[in-house]
Amino acid sequence: MIRQLPIIPTVLVLAAVVTMVWLGFWQLGRAAEKDALIEQYSASSAVTQEAEFPISGPGEDVWFRRSSIDCEQVLSIETIAGTSARGQKGWAQRATCATSAGGEVTVDIGFSRDLIDVEWDGGPVSGIVAPGPRLVASTPVSGLEPLAEPDPNDLPNNHMAYVGQWFFFALTALVIYWLAVRARIRRAR
C-alpha cells in the first residue's frame, strides 16, 4: 500500500498536518501567556496608588490602575456603544481632550440609555485606565450615569478555541487524505 501512495500529495498533506499541529501547540502557549497577562492586570487593578496617565504609547503597564488627568480643552465628543455600572447596554460618551502635558487623551465621561448631545467643558477627571489607553471616569459628567469599570477578566482569551480548531483541521486533513488514498487504491485494483 505504501508504494501506491502519491509522493508529492503525501508530503504536502503531512507538511500541512505538522504545521496545523504546531499551530495548535503554539496557541496553547499563547493561552497560558494571556492567562498570566490577565492575572497581572488583575493584580495591577488592586494597587491603590494612582498611576500617571500614559500620554503617548499604549501604556499597558498602567492598564486597570487609577489615574487622573486635567482635560484643558475638549476637542470632540463621540457616542459609542457602552455598558453602565448597573450592566445596562446603551451609549458611552467619549471625549478627546487636550492636556497641559501636550497630548491628546481619550476619556469615557459617562453613560446614557438614549442618544443625547453632551455638553462638557473639560476639567479634572479621575478614573481607571482602560486599554487604548483611555480613562474611564469614576464620576460621570452631569446628566450621565457611571460607566462599567474596566475589568481585566473582560479581555478576550479564546486561544483554547484555536487549539481545538487547529487540531480538528489536522485530523480532518488526515481523514480526507486517507479516504482519497483508499478510493484511489480501490480504483487501481
CSV table of C-alpha atoms in Angstrom, one decimal:
chain,number,residue,atom,x,y,z
A,1,MET,CA,0.0,0.0,0.0
A,2,ILE,CA,2.8,2.4,0.8
A,3,ARG,CA,4.1,2.0,-2.8
A,4,GLN,CA,0.8,3.2,-4.1
A,5,LEU,CA,0.8,6.5,-2.2
A,6,PRO,CA,1.4,9.5,-4.4
A,7,ILE,CA,4.7,11.1,-3.1
A,8,ILE,CA,4.1,14.9,-3.6
A,9,PRO,CA,0.5,14.9,-2.3
A,10,THR,CA,1.5,12.8,0.7
A,11,VAL,CA,4.4,15.2,1.5
A,12,LEU,CA,2.2,18.2,1.1
A,13,VAL,CA,-0.6,16.8,3.4
A,14,LEU,CA,1.9,15.7,6.0
A,15,ALA,CA,3.6,19.1,6.0
A,16,ALA,CA,0.2,20.8,6.4
A,17,VAL,CA,-0.8,18.5,9.2
A,18,VAL,CA,2.5,19.1,11.0
A,19,THR,CA,2.1,22.8,10.6
A,20,MET,CA,-1.5,22.7,12.0
A,21,VAL,CA,-0.4,20.6,15.0
A,22,TRP,CA,2.4,23.1,15.6
A,23,LEU,CA,-0.1,26.0,15.4
A,24,GLY,CA,-2.3,24.1,18.0
A,25,PHE,CA,0.6,23.8,20.4
A,26,TRP,CA,1.6,27.5,19.8
A,27,GLN,CA,-2.0,28.5,20.7
A,28,LEU,CA,-1.6,26.5,23.9
A,29,GLY,CA,1.4,28.6,24.8
A,30,ARG,CA,-0.5,31.8,23.9
A,31,ALA,CA,-3.4,30.8,26.2
A,32,ALA,CA,-1.0,30.5,29.1
A,33,GLU,CA,0.6,33.9,28.3
A,34,LYS,CA,-2.9,35.5,28.1
A,35,ASP,CA,-3.9,33.9,31.5
A,36,ALA,CA,-0.7,35.4,33.0
A,37,LEU,CA,-1.4,38.8,31.5
A,38,ILE,CA,-4.9,38.8,32.8
A,39,GLU,CA,-3.6,37.8,36.2
A,40,GLN,CA,-1.0,40.6,36.1
A,41,TYR,CA,-3.7,43.2,35.2
A,42,SER,CA,-6.0,41.9,38.0
A,43,ALA,CA,-3.1,42.4,40.5
A,44,SER,CA,-2.5,45.9,38.9
A,45,SER,CA,-6.1,46.9,39.5
A,46,ALA,CA,-5.7,46.2,43.2
A,47,VAL,CA,-3.0,48.8,43.5
A,48,THR,CA,-4.4,51.9,45.3
A,49,GLN,CA,-1.7,54.4,44.3
A,50,GLU,CA,-2.6,56.5,41.3
A,51,ALA,CA,-0.5,56.0,38.1
A,52,GLU,CA,0.4,58.7,35.7
A,53,PHE,CA,-1.8,58.5,32.7
A,54,PRO,CA,0.2,57.5,29.6
A,55,ILE,CA,0.0,60.5,27.2
A,56,SER,CA,1.8,58.5,24.4
A,57,GLY,CA,2.1,54.9,23.7
A,58,PRO,CA,-0.2,52.0,24.7
A,59,GLY,CA,0.6,52.4,28.4
A,60,GLU,CA,0.0,48.7,29.1
A,61,ASP,CA,2.0,48.9,32.3
A,62,VAL,CA,-0.8,51.0,33.9
A,63,TRP,CA,-3.9,49.5,32.4
A,64,PHE,CA,-6.6,48.9,35.1
A,65,ARG,CA,-5.0,51.3,37.6
A,66,ARG,CA,-6.4,54.5,38.9
A,67,SER,CA,-5.3,57.7,37.3
A,68,SER,CA,-6.3,61.3,36.7
A,69,ILE,CA,-5.9,64.0,34.0
A,70,ASP,CA,-6.8,67.6,33.5
A,71,CYS,CA,-8.8,68.0,30.4
A,72,GLU,CA,-7.9,71.5,29.5
A,73,GLN,CA,-9.8,71.6,26.2
A,74,VAL,CA,-12.5,69.2,24.9
A,75,LEU,CA,-11.6,68.6,21.2
A,76,SER,CA,-14.5,66.4,20.4
A,77,ILE,CA,-17.2,64.1,22.0
A,78,GLU,CA,-18.5,61.0,20.3
A,79,THR,CA,-21.1,58.5,21.2
A,80,ILE,CA,-20.2,54.8,21.1
A,81,ALA,CA,-21.8,51.6,22.4
A,82,GLY,CA,-21.3,51.2,26.1
A,83,THR,CA,-22.3,49.5,29.4
A,84,SER,CA,-23.4,51.2,32.6
A,85,ALA,CA,-22.2,50.3,36.0
A,86,ARG,CA,-25.5,48.6,36.5
A,87,GLY,CA,-24.9,46.4,33.4
A,88,GLN,CA,-27.4,48.1,31.1
A,89,LYS,CA,-26.5,48.4,27.4
A,90,GLY,CA,-26.7,51.8,25.8
A,91,TRP,CA,-24.3,54.7,24.9
A,92,ALA,CA,-21.0,55.8,26.3
A,93,GLN,CA,-19.9,59.3,25.8
A,94,ARG,CA,-16.2,59.5,24.8
A,95,ALA,CA,-14.3,62.8,24.8
A,96,THR,CA,-11.0,63.6,23.3
A,97,CYS,CA,-9.1,66.1,25.4
A,98,ALA,CA,-6.0,68.3,25.1
A,99,THR,CA,-3.9,68.2,28.2
A,100,SER,CA,-1.3,70.5,29.7
A,101,ALA,CA,1.3,67.8,29.1
A,102,GLY,CA,0.9,68.4,25.4
A,103,GLY,CA,-1.0,65.5,24.2
A,104,GLU,CA,-4.5,64.2,23.5
A,105,VAL,CA,-6.3,61.9,25.9
A,106,THR,CA,-9.4,59.8,25.4
A,107,VAL,CA,-11.8,60.0,28.3
A,108,ASP,CA,-15.1,58.0,28.7
A,109,ILE,CA,-17.2,60.5,30.6
A,110,GLY,CA,-20.4,58.7,31.2
A,111,PHE,CA,-23.3,56.5,30.1
A,112,SER,CA,-26.8,57.2,28.8
A,113,ARG,CA,-29.6,54.8,27.7
A,114,ASP,CA,-30.6,57.1,24.8
A,115,LEU,CA,-28.6,59.1,22.3
A,116,ILE,CA,-28.1,62.5,23.6
A,117,ASP,CA,-25.9,65.5,22.9
A,118,VAL,CA,-23.5,66.1,25.8
A,119,GLU,CA,-22.1,69.5,26.8
A,120,TRP,CA,-18.8,69.3,28.7
A,121,ASP,CA,-16.1,72.0,29.1
A,122,GLY,CA,-13.5,69.7,30.5
A,123,GLY,CA,-11.7,69.9,33.8
A,124,PRO,CA,-10.1,67.4,36.2
A,125,VAL,CA,-11.1,63.7,35.7
A,126,SER,CA,-10.2,60.7,37.7
A,127,GLY,CA,-10.9,57.1,36.9
A,128,ILE,CA,-9.4,53.9,35.7
A,129,VAL,CA,-7.0,53.4,32.8
A,130,ALA,CA,-8.5,51.1,30.2
A,131,PRO,CA,-6.9,49.6,27.1
A,132,GLY,CA,-6.5,52.1,24.3
A,133,PRO,CA,-5.3,53.8,26.6
A,134,ARG,CA,-8.4,55.7,27.7
A,135,LEU,CA,-9.5,57.0,31.1
A,136,VAL,CA,-12.9,55.7,32.2
A,137,ALA,CA,-14.3,58.4,34.6
A,138,SER,CA,-15.3,57.2,38.0
A,139,THR,CA,-17.7,60.2,38.4
A,140,PRO,CA,-19.7,60.8,35.2
A,141,VAL,CA,-20.3,64.2,33.7
A,142,SER,CA,-23.6,65.9,34.9
A,143,GLY,CA,-26.6,64.2,33.3
A,144,LEU,CA,-24.9,60.9,32.7
A,145,GLU,CA,-24.7,57.7,34.6
A,146,PRO,CA,-21.4,55.9,35.6
A,147,LEU,CA,-19.9,53.5,33.1
A,148,ALA,CA,-18.9,50.0,34.0
A,149,GLU,CA,-15.4,49.9,35.3
A,150,PRO,CA,-12.8,48.3,33.1
A,151,ASP,CA,-12.3,44.6,34.1
A,152,PRO,CA,-9.2,42.6,33.1
A,153,ASN,CA,-11.4,39.5,33.0
A,154,ASP,CA,-13.3,41.1,30.0
A,155,LEU,CA,-10.1,40.7,27.9
A,156,PRO,CA,-10.7,38.0,25.3
A,157,ASN,CA,-8.8,34.8,25.8
A,158,ASN,CA,-10.1,32.5,23.0
A,159,HIS,CA,-6.8,30.7,22.4
A,160,MET,CA,-8.1,27.4,23.7
A,161,ALA,CA,-10.8,27.5,21.0
A,162,TYR,CA,-8.0,28.0,18.5
A,163,VAL,CA,-6.2,25.0,19.9
A,164,GLY,CA,-9.2,22.8,19.2
A,165,GLN,CA,-9.6,24.4,15.8
A,166,TRP,CA,-6.1,23.6,14.6
A,167,PHE,CA,-6.1,20.0,15.9
A,168,PHE,CA,-9.5,19.5,14.3
A,169,PHE,CA,-8.2,20.9,11.0
A,170,ALA,CA,-5.2,18.5,11.2
A,171,LEU,CA,-7.4,15.5,11.9
A,172,THR,CA,-9.8,16.5,9.1
A,173,ALA,CA,-6.9,16.7,6.6
A,174,LEU,CA,-5.7,13.3,7.6
A,175,VAL,CA,-9.1,11.7,7.3
A,176,ILE,CA,-9.8,13.3,3.9
A,177,TYR,CA,-6.4,12.3,2.6
A,178,TRP,CA,-6.9,8.7,3.9
A,179,LEU,CA,-10.3,8.5,2.2
A,180,ALA,CA,-8.9,9.8,-1.1
A,181,VAL,CA,-6.0,7.4,-1.0
A,182,ARG,CA,-8.3,4.5,-0.1
A,183,ALA,CA,-10.5,5.4,-3.1
A,184,ARG,CA,-7.5,5.6,-5.4
A,185,ILE,CA,-6.2,2.2,-4.3
A,186,ARG,CA,-9.7,0.6,-4.9
A,187,ARG,CA,-9.9,2.1,-8.4
A,188,ALA,CA,-6.4,0.8,-9.2
A,189,ARG,CA,-7.4,-2.8,-8.4
